[in-house]
């Protein structure tokens, strides 16, 4: 098995875990589940982007992964600030209140 | 597995993910869930541009989709109500 084959196998595993995270995003009952699924999926896809840039040997592709990691951090920060302000996903909540 | 098979496998996975996240963004009743599904749609679309050898378009799509659109939609939802009104 060559080095390129190892990289391709790791990238297949990363894409498979991204698909599993997509299932959690579809089935997650509460909003914090979906926010965590979005954050995990962006991190996994940034890693897959770096591996794709390594496989194709083009250094420009690494910059896209860097930019996407920073911007997804900003998006997750906005969603978390909204959830804290609206008190969504806090543990002790009155019964019967819809999420 | 060589590189061509990896390319087509990524294409199939990206197509399935685009369709699923788009349908989810339409069908979700909670607006914040719909915004999160749309962020995932933007992520997979950026991955598609990336795989099709256009990294500058992928950077633009990532900036608009992940940063700008999510923040603006959340600011708009914060100033209105959370749930979708069904008559």
PDB file of C-alpha atoms in Angstrom:
ATOM      1  CA  UNK A   1       0.000   0.000   0.000  1.00  0.00           C
ATOM      2  CA  UNK A   2       1.468   3.297  -1.024  1.00  0.00           C
ATOM      3  CA  UNK A   3       1.346   6.558   0.902  1.00  0.00           C
ATOM      4  CA  UNK A   4      -1.289   7.904  -1.477  1.00  0.00           C
ATOM      5  CA  UNK A   5      -3.474   4.888  -0.730  1.00  0.00           C
ATOM      6  CA  UNK A   6      -3.260   5.616   2.980  1.00  0.00           C
ATOM      7  CA  UNK A   7      -4.342   9.216   2.354  1.00  0.00           C
ATOM      8  CA  UNK A   8      -7.261   8.081   0.190  1.00  0.00           C
ATOM      9  CA  UNK A   9      -8.394   5.631   2.879  1.00  0.00           C
ATOM     10  CA  UNK A  10      -8.265   8.327   5.547  1.00  0.00           C
ATOM     11  CA  UNK A  11     -10.265  10.656   3.313  1.00  0.00           C
ATOM     12  CA  UNK A  12     -12.935   7.987   2.734  1.00  0.00           C
ATOM     13  CA  UNK A  13     -13.217   7.532   6.496  1.00  0.00           C
ATOM     14  CA  UNK A  14     -13.565  11.307   6.990  1.00  0.00           C
ATOM     15  CA  UNK A  15     -16.324  11.558   4.363  1.00  0.00           C
ATOM     16  CA  UNK A  16     -18.139   8.587   5.931  1.00  0.00           C
ATOM     17  CA  UNK A  17     -18.068  10.275   9.339  1.00  0.00           C
ATOM     18  CA  UNK A  18     -19.380  13.460   7.706  1.00  0.00           C
ATOM     19  CA  UNK A  19     -22.320  11.452   6.331  1.00  0.00           C
ATOM     20  CA  UNK A  20     -23.012  10.070   9.835  1.00  0.00           C
ATOM     21  CA  UNK A  21     -22.993  13.645  11.164  1.00  0.00           C
ATOM     22  CA  UNK A  22     -25.482  14.599   8.445  1.00  0.00           C
ATOM     23  CA  UNK A  23     -27.798  11.860   9.756  1.00  0.00           C
ATOM     24  CA  UNK A  24     -27.504  13.349  13.249  1.00  0.00           C
ATOM     25  CA  UNK A  25     -28.368  16.769  11.814  1.00  0.00           C
ATOM     26  CA  UNK A  26     -31.499  15.345  10.174  1.00  0.00           C
ATOM     27  CA  UNK A  27     -32.667  13.348  13.203  1.00  0.00           C
ATOM     28  CA  UNK A  28     -31.518  15.576  16.063  1.00  0.00           C
ATOM     29  CA  UNK A  29     -34.497  16.360  18.288  1.00  0.00           C
ATOM     30  CA  UNK A  30     -33.213  19.653  19.718  1.00  0.00           C
ATOM     31  CA  UNK A  31     -31.444  22.655  18.218  1.00  0.00           C
ATOM     32  CA  UNK A  32     -28.132  22.235  20.156  1.00  0.00           C
ATOM     33  CA  UNK A  33     -27.826  18.739  18.676  1.00  0.00           C
ATOM     34  CA  UNK A  34     -28.027  20.240  15.204  1.00  0.00           C
ATOM     35  CA  UNK A  35     -25.580  23.042  16.042  1.00  0.00           C
ATOM     36  CA  UNK A  36     -23.016  20.540  17.341  1.00  0.00           C
ATOM     37  CA  UNK A  37     -23.612  18.403  14.226  1.00  0.00           C
ATOM     38  CA  UNK A  38     -22.904  21.467  12.030  1.00  0.00           C
ATOM     39  CA  UNK A  39     -19.689  22.252  13.912  1.00  0.00           C
ATOM     40  CA  UNK A  40     -18.467  18.650  13.757  1.00  0.00           C
ATOM     41  CA  UNK A  41     -19.302  18.425  10.062  1.00  0.00           C
ATOM     42  CA  UNK A  42     -17.363  21.609   9.202  1.00  0.00           C
ATOM     43  CA  UNK A  43     -14.323  20.374  11.133  1.00  0.00           C
ATOM     44  CA  UNK A  44     -14.439  16.966   9.444  1.00  0.00           C
ATOM     45  CA  UNK A  45     -14.840  18.525   6.005  1.00  0.00           C
ATOM     46  CA  UNK A  46     -11.913  20.919   6.611  1.00  0.00           C
ATOM     47  CA  UNK A  47      -9.754  17.895   7.371  1.00  0.00           C
ATOM     48  CA  UNK A  48     -10.990  16.189   4.205  1.00  0.00           C
ATOM     49  CA  UNK A  49     -10.146  19.358   2.210  1.00  0.00           C
ATOM     50  CA  UNK A  50      -6.561  19.328   3.549  1.00  0.00           C
ATOM     51  CA  UNK A  51      -6.232  15.650   2.623  1.00  0.00           C
ATOM     52  CA  UNK A  52      -7.557  16.356  -0.900  1.00  0.00           C
ATOM     53  CA  UNK A  53      -4.978  19.135  -1.314  1.00  0.00           C
ATOM     54  CA  UNK A  54      -2.251  16.732  -0.210  1.00  0.00           C
ATOM     55  CA  UNK A  55      -3.413  14.004  -2.621  1.00  0.00           C
ATOM     56  CA  UNK A  56      -3.608  16.328  -5.651  1.00  0.00           C
ATOM     57  CA  UNK A  57      -0.376  18.156  -4.608  1.00  0.00           C
ATOM     58  CA  UNK A  58      -1.770  21.676  -5.003  1.00  0.00           C
ATOM     59  CA  UNK A  59      -0.951  24.091  -2.194  1.00  0.00           C
ATOM     60  CA  UNK A  60      -3.791  26.494  -3.091  1.00  0.00           C
ATOM     61  CA  UNK A  61      -6.345  24.002  -1.771  1.00  0.00           C
ATOM     62  CA  UNK A  62      -5.001  24.255   1.782  1.00  0.00           C
ATOM     63  CA  UNK A  63      -6.031  27.940   1.980  1.00  0.00           C
ATOM     64  CA  UNK A  64      -9.676  27.058   1.365  1.00  0.00           C
ATOM     65  CA  UNK A  65      -9.636  24.731   4.360  1.00  0.00           C
ATOM     66  CA  UNK A  66      -8.103  27.460   6.544  1.00  0.00           C
ATOM     67  CA  UNK A  67     -10.661  30.083   5.475  1.00  0.00           C
ATOM     68  CA  UNK A  68     -13.531  27.669   5.949  1.00  0.00           C
ATOM     69  CA  UNK A  69     -12.355  26.671   9.439  1.00  0.00           C
ATOM     70  CA  UNK A  70     -12.256  30.329  10.578  1.00  0.00           C
ATOM     71  CA  UNK A  71     -15.636  31.201   9.028  1.00  0.00           C
ATOM     72  CA  UNK A  72     -17.374  28.116  10.413  1.00  0.00           C
ATOM     73  CA  UNK A  73     -16.064  29.119  13.834  1.00  0.00           C
ATOM     74  CA  UNK A  74     -17.752  32.505  13.408  1.00  0.00           C
ATOM     75  CA  UNK A  75     -21.035  30.864  12.325  1.00  0.00           C
ATOM     76  CA  UNK A  76     -20.987  28.484  15.304  1.00  0.00           C
ATOM     77  CA  UNK A  77     -20.286  31.441  17.585  1.00  0.00           C
ATOM     78  CA  UNK A  78     -23.337  33.283  16.258  1.00  0.00           C
ATOM     79  CA  UNK A  79     -25.599  30.252  16.714  1.00  0.00           C
ATOM     80  CA  UNK A  80     -24.291  29.687  20.253  1.00  0.00           C
ATOM     81  CA  UNK A  81     -24.871  33.341  21.196  1.00  0.00           C
ATOM     82  CA  UNK A  82     -28.422  33.109  19.855  1.00  0.00           C
ATOM     83  CA  UNK A  83     -29.087  29.898  21.808  1.00  0.00           C
ATOM     84  CA  UNK A  84     -27.743  31.408  25.034  1.00  0.00           C
ATOM     85  CA  UNK A  85     -29.829  34.541  24.605  1.00  0.00           C
ATOM     86  CA  UNK A  86     -33.011  32.564  23.896  1.00  0.00           C
ATOM     87  CA  UNK A  87     -32.282  30.024  26.714  1.00  0.00           C
ATOM     88  CA  UNK A  88     -32.667  27.088  24.311  1.00  0.00           C
ATOM     89  CA  UNK A  89     -31.154  23.779  25.364  1.00  0.00           C
ATOM     90  CA  UNK A  90     -30.670  24.711  29.029  1.00  0.00           C
ATOM     91  CA  UNK A  91     -31.171  21.664  31.254  1.00  0.00           C
ATOM     92  CA  UNK A  92     -33.883  22.747  33.697  1.00  0.00           C
ATOM     93  CA  UNK A  93     -36.784  23.971  31.638  1.00  0.00           C
ATOM     94  CA  UNK A  94     -40.505  23.968  32.428  1.00  0.00           C
ATOM     95  CA  UNK A  95     -42.449  21.036  31.029  1.00  0.00           C
ATOM     96  CA  UNK A  96     -44.553  21.509  27.941  1.00  0.00           C
ATOM     97  CA  UNK A  97     -42.461  24.283  26.425  1.00  0.00           C
ATOM     98  CA  UNK A  98     -41.580  23.542  22.825  1.00  0.00           C
ATOM     99  CA  UNK A  99     -37.924  23.684  21.872  1.00  0.00           C
TER     100      UNK A  99
ATOM    101  CA  UNK B   1      -8.536   2.557  -5.275  1.00  0.00           C
ATOM    102  CA  UNK B   2      -6.989   5.125  -7.560  1.00  0.00           C
ATOM    103  CA  UNK B   3      -7.743   8.811  -7.836  1.00  0.00           C
ATOM    104  CA  UNK B   4     -10.519   8.634 -10.470  1.00  0.00           C
ATOM    105  CA  UNK B   5     -12.638   6.275  -8.368  1.00  0.00           C
ATOM    106  CA  UNK B   6     -12.151   8.583  -5.369  1.00  0.00           C
ATOM    107  CA  UNK B   7     -13.310  11.535  -7.486  1.00  0.00           C
ATOM    108  CA  UNK B   8     -16.526   9.795  -8.531  1.00  0.00           C
ATOM    109  CA  UNK B   9     -17.187   8.535  -5.005  1.00  0.00           C
ATOM    110  CA  UNK B  10     -16.878  12.125  -3.734  1.00  0.00           C
ATOM    111  CA  UNK B  11     -19.237  13.287  -6.487  1.00  0.00           C
ATOM    112  CA  UNK B  12     -21.907  10.756  -5.474  1.00  0.00           C
ATOM    113  CA  UNK B  13     -21.567  11.612  -1.768  1.00  0.00           C
ATOM    114  CA  UNK B  14     -21.727  15.362  -2.465  1.00  0.00           C
ATOM    115  CA  UNK B  15     -24.863  14.918  -4.594  1.00  0.00           C
ATOM    116  CA  UNK B  16     -26.638  12.910  -1.907  1.00  0.00           C
ATOM    117  CA  UNK B  17     -25.625  15.432   0.758  1.00  0.00           C
ATOM    118  CA  UNK B  18     -26.759  18.440  -1.310  1.00  0.00           C
ATOM    119  CA  UNK B  19     -30.193  16.907  -1.974  1.00  0.00           C
ATOM    120  CA  UNK B  20     -30.690  15.821   1.642  1.00  0.00           C
ATOM    121  CA  UNK B  21     -29.657  19.123   3.218  1.00  0.00           C
ATOM    122  CA  UNK B  22     -31.723  21.159   0.741  1.00  0.00           C
ATOM    123  CA  UNK B  23     -34.858  19.109   1.473  1.00  0.00           C
ATOM    124  CA  UNK B  24     -34.141  19.423   5.205  1.00  0.00           C
ATOM    125  CA  UNK B  25     -33.738  23.213   4.940  1.00  0.00           C
ATOM    126  CA  UNK B  26     -37.124  23.425   3.235  1.00  0.00           C
ATOM    127  CA  UNK B  27     -38.993  20.987   5.469  1.00  0.00           C
ATOM    128  CA  UNK B  28     -37.810  22.040   8.940  1.00  0.00           C
ATOM    129  CA  UNK B  29     -40.490  23.893  10.899  1.00  0.00           C
ATOM    130  CA  UNK B  30     -38.133  25.512  13.398  1.00  0.00           C
ATOM    131  CA  UNK B  31     -36.402  28.461  11.750  1.00  0.00           C
ATOM    132  CA  UNK B  32     -33.070  28.090  13.543  1.00  0.00           C
ATOM    133  CA  UNK B  33     -32.951  24.426  12.455  1.00  0.00           C
ATOM    134  CA  UNK B  34     -33.610  25.550   8.883  1.00  0.00           C
ATOM    135  CA  UNK B  35     -30.752  28.071   9.104  1.00  0.00           C
ATOM    136  CA  UNK B  36     -28.403  25.337  10.382  1.00  0.00           C
ATOM    137  CA  UNK B  37     -29.467  23.034   7.544  1.00  0.00           C
ATOM    138  CA  UNK B  38     -28.797  25.862   5.080  1.00  0.00           C
ATOM    139  CA  UNK B  39     -25.304  26.314   6.548  1.00  0.00           C
ATOM    140  CA  UNK B  40     -24.711  22.614   5.925  1.00  0.00           C
ATOM    141  CA  UNK B  41     -25.984  23.076   2.345  1.00  0.00           C
ATOM    142  CA  UNK B  42     -23.499  25.913   1.835  1.00  0.00           C
ATOM    143  CA  UNK B  43     -20.717  23.735   3.260  1.00  0.00           C
ATOM    144  CA  UNK B  44     -21.418  20.881   0.846  1.00  0.00           C
ATOM    145  CA  UNK B  45     -21.746  23.312  -2.095  1.00  0.00           C
ATOM    146  CA  UNK B  46     -18.349  24.766  -1.181  1.00  0.00           C
ATOM    147  CA  UNK B  47     -16.951  21.222  -1.144  1.00  0.00           C
ATOM    148  CA  UNK B  48     -18.401  20.669  -4.621  1.00  0.00           C
ATOM    149  CA  UNK B  49     -16.707  23.816  -5.994  1.00  0.00           C
ATOM    150  CA  UNK B  50     -13.525  22.658  -4.293  1.00  0.00           C
ATOM    151  CA  UNK B  51     -13.580  19.223  -5.870  1.00  0.00           C
ATOM    152  CA  UNK B  52     -14.263  20.788  -9.301  1.00  0.00           C
ATOM    153  CA  UNK B  53     -10.864  22.596  -9.146  1.00  0.00           C
ATOM    154  CA  UNK B  54     -12.179  26.115  -8.382  1.00  0.00           C
ATOM    155  CA  UNK B  55     -10.699  27.083  -5.002  1.00  0.00           C
ATOM    156  CA  UNK B  56     -11.379  30.835  -5.329  1.00  0.00           C
ATOM    157  CA  UNK B  57     -15.092  30.233  -5.906  1.00  0.00           C
ATOM    158  CA  UNK B  58     -15.021  27.853  -2.935  1.00  0.00           C
ATOM    159  CA  UNK B  59     -13.485  30.592  -0.763  1.00  0.00           C
ATOM    160  CA  UNK B  60     -16.190  33.072  -1.856  1.00  0.00           C
ATOM    161  CA  UNK B  61     -18.948  30.521  -1.217  1.00  0.00           C
ATOM    162  CA  UNK B  62     -17.512  29.735   2.214  1.00  0.00           C
ATOM    163  CA  UNK B  63     -17.347  33.420   3.152  1.00  0.00           C
ATOM    164  CA  UNK B  64     -20.864  34.188   2.025  1.00  0.00           C
ATOM    165  CA  UNK B  65     -22.487  30.943   3.148  1.00  0.00           C
ATOM    166  CA  UNK B  66     -20.843  30.253   6.483  1.00  0.00           C
ATOM    167  CA  UNK B  67     -20.173  33.757   7.749  1.00  0.00           C
ATOM    168  CA  UNK B  68     -22.510  36.284   6.225  1.00  0.00           C
ATOM    169  CA  UNK B  69     -25.764  34.418   5.520  1.00  0.00           C
ATOM    170  CA  UNK B  70     -25.930  32.569   8.853  1.00  0.00           C
ATOM    171  CA  UNK B  71     -25.240  35.727  10.852  1.00  0.00           C
ATOM    172  CA  UNK B  72     -27.776  37.806   8.927  1.00  0.00           C
ATOM    173  CA  UNK B  73     -30.511  35.159   9.118  1.00  0.00           C
ATOM    174  CA  UNK B  74     -29.937  34.748  12.854  1.00  0.00           C
ATOM    175  CA  UNK B  75     -30.080  38.523  13.387  1.00  0.00           C
ATOM    176  CA  UNK B  76     -33.359  38.605  11.442  1.00  0.00           C
ATOM    177  CA  UNK B  77     -34.837  35.684  13.431  1.00  0.00           C
ATOM    178  CA  UNK B  78     -33.750  37.294  16.711  1.00  0.00           C
ATOM    179  CA  UNK B  79     -35.781  40.408  15.881  1.00  0.00           C
ATOM    180  CA  UNK B  80     -38.915  38.388  14.993  1.00  0.00           C
ATOM    181  CA  UNK B  81     -40.493  35.230  16.403  1.00  0.00           C
ATOM    182  CA  UNK B  82     -38.808  31.850  16.571  1.00  0.00           C
ATOM    183  CA  UNK B  83     -41.465  29.493  15.255  1.00  0.00           C
ATOM    184  CA  UNK B  84     -42.984  29.441  11.814  1.00  0.00           C
ATOM    185  CA  UNK B  85     -46.574  30.658  11.878  1.00  0.00           C
ATOM    186  CA  UNK B  86     -48.959  28.104  10.350  1.00  0.00           C
ATOM    187  CA  UNK B  87     -52.456  29.273   9.561  1.00  0.00           C
TER     188      UNK B  87
END
